[in-house]
Short mmCIF file of C-alpha atoms and ligand atoms in Angstrom, two decimals:
data_model
loop_
_atom_site.label_atom_id
_atom_site.label_comp_id
_atom_site.label_asym_id
_atom_site.label_seq_id
_atom_site.Cartn_x
_atom_site.Cartn_y
_atom_site.Cartn_z
CA UNK A 1 -57.25 -37.28 -16.87
CA UNK A 2 -57.13 -37.32 -20.38
CA UNK A 3 -53.78 -36.41 -22.27
CA UNK A 4 -54.57 -33.12 -22.83
CA UNK A 5 -55.66 -32.03 -18.72
CA UNK A 6 -52.67 -30.70 -17.49
CA UNK A 7 -53.28 -30.79 -13.48
CA UNK A 8 -53.89 -27.62 -11.87
CA UNK A 9 -51.03 -25.92 -10.10
CA UNK A 10 -52.16 -25.82 -6.60
CA UNK A 11 -52.42 -30.04 -7.20
CA UNK A 12 -48.12 -30.08 -7.63
CA UNK A 13 -46.22 -29.63 -4.26
CA UNK A 14 -42.99 -29.44 -5.95
CA UNK A 15 -43.85 -26.91 -8.26
CA UNK A 16 -41.91 -23.63 -7.38
CA UNK A 17 -43.76 -20.76 -7.95
CA UNK A 18 -42.51 -17.50 -9.76
CA UNK A 19 -42.84 -15.55 -6.81
CA UNK A 20 -41.48 -18.25 -4.76
CA UNK A 21 -38.39 -17.58 -7.07
CA UNK A 22 -37.61 -14.49 -7.32
CA UNK A 23 -38.53 -14.21 -2.92
CA UNK A 24 -35.93 -16.50 -2.71
CA UNK A 25 -33.27 -14.88 -5.80
CA UNK A 26 -33.84 -12.09 -3.10
CA UNK A 27 -33.62 -13.46 0.06
CA UNK A 28 -30.28 -15.27 -1.75
CA UNK A 29 -28.90 -11.87 -2.68
CA UNK A 30 -29.03 -10.50 0.68
CA UNK A 31 -27.19 -13.26 2.03
CA UNK A 32 -23.94 -12.84 0.00
CA UNK A 33 -23.90 -9.33 0.61
CA UNK A 34 -24.26 -9.96 4.43
CA UNK A 35 -21.61 -12.29 4.15
CA UNK A 36 -19.01 -10.30 1.91
CA UNK A 37 -19.28 -6.97 4.46
CA UNK A 38 -19.16 -9.63 7.04
CA UNK A 39 -15.49 -10.61 5.52
CA UNK A 40 -14.27 -6.91 4.51
CA UNK A 41 -15.68 -5.53 7.83
CA UNK A 42 -13.47 -8.37 9.59
CA UNK A 43 -10.38 -7.72 7.69
CA UNK A 44 -10.65 -4.47 8.95
CA UNK A 45 -11.14 -5.26 12.60
CA UNK A 46 -8.78 -8.56 12.54
CA UNK A 47 -5.97 -7.43 9.90
CA UNK A 48 -3.61 -10.36 8.77
CA UNK A 49 -0.09 -9.12 9.57
CA UNK A 50 0.71 -5.68 8.77
CA UNK A 51 -0.23 -6.28 4.70
CA UNK A 52 -3.91 -5.00 5.36
CA UNK A 53 -2.83 -1.19 7.27
CA UNK A 54 1.22 -0.89 6.56
CA UNK A 55 2.74 0.42 2.91
CA UNK A 56 6.50 -1.37 3.96
CA UNK A 57 7.87 -3.14 1.41
CA UNK A 58 11.05 -5.01 0.49
CA UNK A 59 13.85 -4.04 -1.15
CA UNK A 60 17.26 -6.16 -1.10
CA UNK A 61 19.43 -6.77 1.39
CA UNK A 62 22.02 -3.97 2.86
CA UNK A 63 24.65 -5.64 1.17
CA UNK A 64 22.99 -4.31 -1.62
CA UNK A 65 23.71 -0.35 -0.60
CA UNK A 66 26.71 0.82 -0.98
CA UNK A 67 27.75 4.01 0.50
CA UNK A 68 26.00 6.95 -1.01
CA UNK A 69 22.78 6.91 -2.11
CA UNK A 70 20.84 4.78 -4.28
CA UNK A 71 17.40 4.75 -5.72
CA UNK A 72 14.88 2.02 -4.85
CA UNK A 73 13.20 1.82 -8.55
CA UNK A 74 9.42 2.27 -8.79
CA UNK A 75 9.31 2.69 -4.69
CA UNK A 76 10.16 6.59 -4.30
CA UNK A 77 13.10 5.90 -1.66
CA UNK A 78 16.69 5.79 -1.30
CA UNK A 79 18.54 4.05 0.50
CA UNK A 80 21.38 5.74 2.51
CA UNK A 81 24.13 4.96 3.89
CA UNK A 82 26.66 6.54 5.08
CA UNK A 83 29.15 5.68 8.37
CA UNK A 84 27.16 5.77 10.91
CA UNK A 85 24.34 3.08 9.03
CA UNK A 86 21.64 2.85 6.54
CA UNK A 87 18.47 5.32 6.44
CA UNK A 88 15.36 5.51 4.39
CA UNK A 89 14.61 8.62 2.24
CA UNK A 90 11.41 9.62 1.09
CA UNK A 91 11.60 10.64 -2.67
CA UNK A 92 7.93 11.90 -1.95
CA UNK A 93 8.46 16.28 -2.76
CA UNK A 94 6.81 17.49 -0.17
CA UNK A 95 5.65 20.23 -2.52
CA UNK A 96 3.46 18.18 -4.71
CA UNK A 97 4.36 15.24 -4.35
CA UNK A 98 6.54 15.47 -7.61
CA UNK A 99 9.29 12.27 -6.76
CA UNK A 100 12.73 13.90 -6.49
CA UNK A 101 15.50 13.12 -8.30
CA UNK A 102 19.51 12.82 -6.19
CA UNK A 103 22.07 14.93 -8.17
CA UNK A 104 25.44 13.32 -7.16
CA UNK A 105 27.90 15.95 -8.76
CA UNK A 106 25.61 18.27 -6.71
CA UNK A 107 25.16 16.41 -3.74
CA UNK A 108 21.08 17.03 -3.43
CA UNK A 109 18.15 16.19 -4.07
CA UNK A 110 16.49 18.33 -6.49
CA UNK A 111 12.77 18.21 -7.06
CA UNK A 112 12.29 18.76 -11.15
CA UNK A 113 8.36 20.08 -11.16
CA UNK A 114 8.57 23.31 -9.34
CA UNK A 115 12.75 23.39 -8.29
CA UNK A 116 13.38 21.94 -4.98
CA UNK A 117 16.37 20.76 -3.37
CA UNK A 118 17.16 18.82 -0.36
CA UNK A 119 19.78 18.58 2.18
CA UNK A 120 22.19 15.14 0.93
CA UNK A 121 22.09 14.87 5.33
CA UNK A 122 19.50 16.67 6.58
CA UNK A 123 16.87 16.51 3.75
CA UNK A 124 16.25 20.04 5.00
CA UNK A 125 14.47 22.53 1.90
CA UNK A 126 17.79 24.20 0.63
CA UNK A 127 15.76 25.83 -1.86
CA UNK A 128 12.22 26.77 -3.74
CA UNK A 129 8.83 26.20 -2.53
CA UNK A 130 8.69 23.12 -0.60
CA UNK A 131 7.12 23.90 2.76
CA UNK A 132 9.27 21.21 5.02
CA UNK A 133 12.50 18.72 4.15
CA UNK A 134 12.21 15.43 3.13
CA UNK A 135 10.69 12.36 5.06
CA UNK A 136 12.93 9.58 7.20
CA UNK A 137 10.56 6.31 7.21
CA UNK A 138 11.14 3.11 8.47
CA UNK A 139 13.77 0.74 7.35
CA UNK A 140 14.13 -2.52 9.47
CA UNK A 141 16.34 -5.51 9.00
CA UNK A 142 13.81 -8.35 8.85
CA UNK A 143 14.54 -12.29 10.60
CA UNK A 144 15.65 -13.31 6.82
CA UNK A 145 18.67 -10.57 6.46
CA UNK A 146 16.49 -8.48 4.13
CA UNK A 147 15.27 -4.90 4.60
CA UNK A 148 12.06 -3.81 4.51
CA UNK A 149 10.91 0.39 4.27
CA UNK A 150 7.68 1.36 5.60
CA UNK A 151 7.20 5.01 3.79
CA UNK A 152 4.04 4.86 6.32
CA UNK A 153 6.68 5.34 9.03
CA UNK A 154 8.28 8.43 9.50
CA UNK A 155 10.89 8.50 11.69
CA UNK A 156 14.19 10.86 12.77
CA UNK A 157 16.89 11.08 11.02
CA UNK A 158 18.99 9.61 13.93
CA UNK A 159 17.21 6.18 13.95
CA UNK A 160 19.98 4.64 11.73
CA UNK A 161 20.12 1.28 10.80
CA UNK A 162 23.20 -0.68 12.01
CA UNK A 163 23.76 -3.01 9.30
S1 FES E 1 6.39 19.06 -6.64
FE1 FES E 1 7.96 19.44 -5.81
S2 FES E 1 8.87 21.19 -6.23
FE2 FES E 1 6.90 21.21 -6.20
#
């Protein structure tokens, strides 16, 4: 064989033909897609802890909350302490979802968007267009002494955390 002659392609068993290469890429991509689907699907079927299914977050310790109403910055929730204990009240207005304010000198929650007003103790609507009162939501004391709020879990006002 002279230097100018090239072996025929079919004589070289290690040569990867373009069609085979592209087919391999396609099957590889399908394999990656199947693996991703399995992992993502598995996360829904077997969630790890509550993190994937709940909106729970920690809000410090009970001693951070004196008697009265304390807004938790950035969390859209109030921690309310009275003689009975602690409660968590959602700051999400039941009209169109604005964040309500606690107006201490009036002793009521007020929505800045359309003027709904909510009773301090019951969260009931006392004015404005809101269709129902503010939600009381789950508040729990964890083993490490921190408080956990889960705004996706509604509770009744009678559920008080003694802490
Ligand atoms: S969103 Fe609160 S009154 Fe409309």
